């Protein structure tokens, strides 16, 4: 068991934990946290792949590590967009719910805002 | 060498850089320049798409470009084959139509330097175009991941561009489904890299063999892409998102954006993994597709609003796309038919659905609502709009002459020839159900009744919607050379580029 | 040494414990704080994985900036009075979710343990191409040379995300500045800390960027640190968030991708095609591109945290 393998197993465990949180928690902000957790677990899998690729005088394979750096930045941007939507939804409607039943009425008249 | 640049390959980079440059210019110039940049980019993008198609047709081989002079496995290769080229041209046409259509609604008002909705719309439209271009021509799985993220970030704000709480909730749900899909896809890519040390599609195809890591990667990437393509049962996010977005956005979302992730599924199963012995995959995806066809069509029949009906119809028509997996895999005599049918379905649905959403938008603007029950006699007042809906519906039903008919006919032929009768039954049932919901829209409109128009529809926008519907019909007359063209570059046997 | 595995095992247990806390915490605030700590611990794991560049990025962006984003979100949600709706999840769903998550985690662990040997790697190719770029840090070479196309597109993704964040603003608020981060009247301690820390942080950030060509570091890591400095300056009210229609802001936000874009186009003239570099002159061009990327990242990250323009933001 090398540190790299241990890190890979931690990554797998974190993915599982995040998945549990994603399914179980109804609040969008908590789901976002769970997504970030899963993402970090996926990056750890990249990490073990990179460490296993030590060769040619390098202690790591640089390509997967570069992918992780790109991924971390993209994941942050996704979180920022999700937060903006959550906050705006809370502002305009007083609550944040992903439950479709809150928003659709059975015989939605479709009259508001359909001048499109 | 497979990753080597071919003459004409530079067109692929230009095709991507054009809308990217448009996004940057629109962002920094802002205001009404965003619209002008977007409309200037449109004909250039179409020209590039046609040039790429000509290049592929002329050489009979895919166009390849190794970006930065670094061929795979270290660098990124762009690769445009037959289906890439037709999707690029189709996308260019639909973007042109949506852009022209949207000018009436998303122009910056006079006297204001910059306005929120117009700036957002024109930037996002070009960004979706850039993202889809990369999806269609990139040959590297991580590059495609970045493209998928770009696509999501561009599509989500279009859903909630009008700011109503329902659209914000729909956009948030779309974003969460899309993020789930991206994470699954990324994990799959990590496993592919761990197994083979590259993410280039052509190189992976050569190296792939049955390993636990490969099965896991295939399953994960497929699950992620299914969520993004809204295949049953992961379709929950699509109807509210597409129905409540503005019409021009819905046209692009239903017509093109969902096809992007489906295109990657084709790349995954027909280009990366044909060497994998996986006959069950076709059956599973075909079954889910059949469920989508039946479920989506039945739900469409029950909708009270036109745009929701069209959105549920998208879910059903996406189901047809997944019949390509059981019908086109392997090197059998019917596989070419299955492949041609699937690709024709992508194109016919893209044009027909875009046309119908644009027409529904015109209807909603002129009547002030999109309630189907109150459409009695509307066809008399808006003949061109209903002609568009009718022609689009013709393609969705699969009646001749139309691209939809060609697609379903080819798929029927393939399923009969391969002895997979179940899919034939599903296709026929789906056609009947589609006829049902198209009838629901058209019958009251063609009947007697008076309906009050708030404003007559603009002829130019009606013509644009109608032209898309006419393309959907014209696809039914595609010559054999078209079907040969979309075979260019497709690996038929294990490992062949 | 026998000590090393104990450090690794201890770290692994801590990381898993904090991750569990993040999921299980009752309140958003507690969960987010847990996530920030998790991010910092994770960067230690990355150091153990011989990935200092990733460790820097994870600490700065993954833990730090994301933490500020989520804390600000939690605070704004609470102060807005909005409640997060959704009934508590019932036991059957929890059990199903737990079983599913366990299966996924075990399956992933098995796949990771049994990746094929010998490990496939691109390190030799990366080493071989390094001399042509003149760089010493292979990760910078991958980001700005071998796979520069990905990096340029990722910068476009950032611009898109920011436009998306801005687009949820109210129509009447367009063009204004975002609402201030943090409290309206910061106390003296925060002001003092900022006045001492910010210049130091800026110097360190620039240094990390500069050495990134040959040692761990680079535009992303340095930019994230500069972004953090601007954020605490804004939180201490020593500077205000700019109006989103400010010309300088728009230019700064696209400077990175635009310079990258133009350099990519120029590759046809001076190199081997798009996004290539002239042999022997690659390093100066790469540093030039990275300098603008630094600017863009330093400006984009705080604007993403600041959020959409707001009516109540003074100007």
Coordinates of N, CA and C in Angstrom, one line a residue, chain B residues 58 83 92 150 153-155 173 184 226 244 267 273 282 290 316 331 338 358 431 479 492:
Chain B
X58 N -14.3 15.7 -50.7 CA -13.3 15.6 -51.7 C -12.3 14.6 -51.5
X83 N -20.0 12.5 -40.3 CA -21.1 13.0 -39.4 C -20.7 14.3 -38.8
X92 N -24.9 25.2 -38.2 CA -24.8 26.6 -38.7 C -26.1 27.1 -39.2
X150 N -18.5 24.0 -21.3 CA -18.8 25.2 -22.0 C -20.3 25.2 -22.5
X153 N -22.6 25.7 -19.4 CA -22.6 27.1 -18.9 C -23.2 28.1 -19.9
X154 N -23.3 27.7 -21.2 CA -23.9 28.6 -22.1 C -25.4 28.4 -22.2
X155 N -25.8 27.1 -22.1 CA -27.2 26.8 -22.2 C -28.0 27.2 -21.0
X173 N -32.2 23.1 -11.9 CA -32.3 21.6 -12.0 C -31.4 21.1 -13.2
X184 N -19.6 12.3 -13.9 CA -19.5 10.9 -14.3 C -18.6 10.8 -15.5
X226 N -26.0 10.1 -20.8 CA -27.4 9.9 -20.8 C -28.2 11.0 -20.0
X244 N -39.9 26.7 -21.1 CA -40.0 28.0 -20.5 C -38.9 29.0 -21.0
X267 N -19.6 8.7 -30.5 CA -18.1 8.7 -30.5 C -17.6 7.6 -29.5
X273 N -15.0 2.3 -28.5 CA -15.3 1.0 -28.0 C -15.8 -0.1 -28.9
X282 N -26.4 -2.5 -26.6 CA -27.4 -2.1 -27.6 C -28.8 -2.4 -27.1
X290 N -36.8 3.0 -26.3 CA -38.2 2.7 -26.5 C -39.1 3.2 -25.4
X316 N -39.5 12.1 -26.5 CA -39.8 10.9 -27.3 C -38.9 10.8 -28.5
X331 N -20.6 -5.2 -37.9 CA -20.3 -5.1 -39.3 C -21.3 -5.9 -40.1
X338 N -28.9 1.1 -40.3 CA -29.2 1.6 -38.9 C -28.4 2.9 -38.7
X358 N -39.8 27.7 -33.0 CA -39.9 29.0 -33.5 C -41.3 29.4 -33.8
X431 N -44.8 6.3 -34.0 CA -45.3 7.1 -35.1 C -46.8 7.4 -34.9
X479 N -30.0 12.1 -51.4 CA -29.5 11.1 -52.3 C -28.6 10.1 -51.7
X492 N -15.7 0.5 -39.0 CA -16.7 -0.6 -39.1 C -16.2 -1.9 -38.4

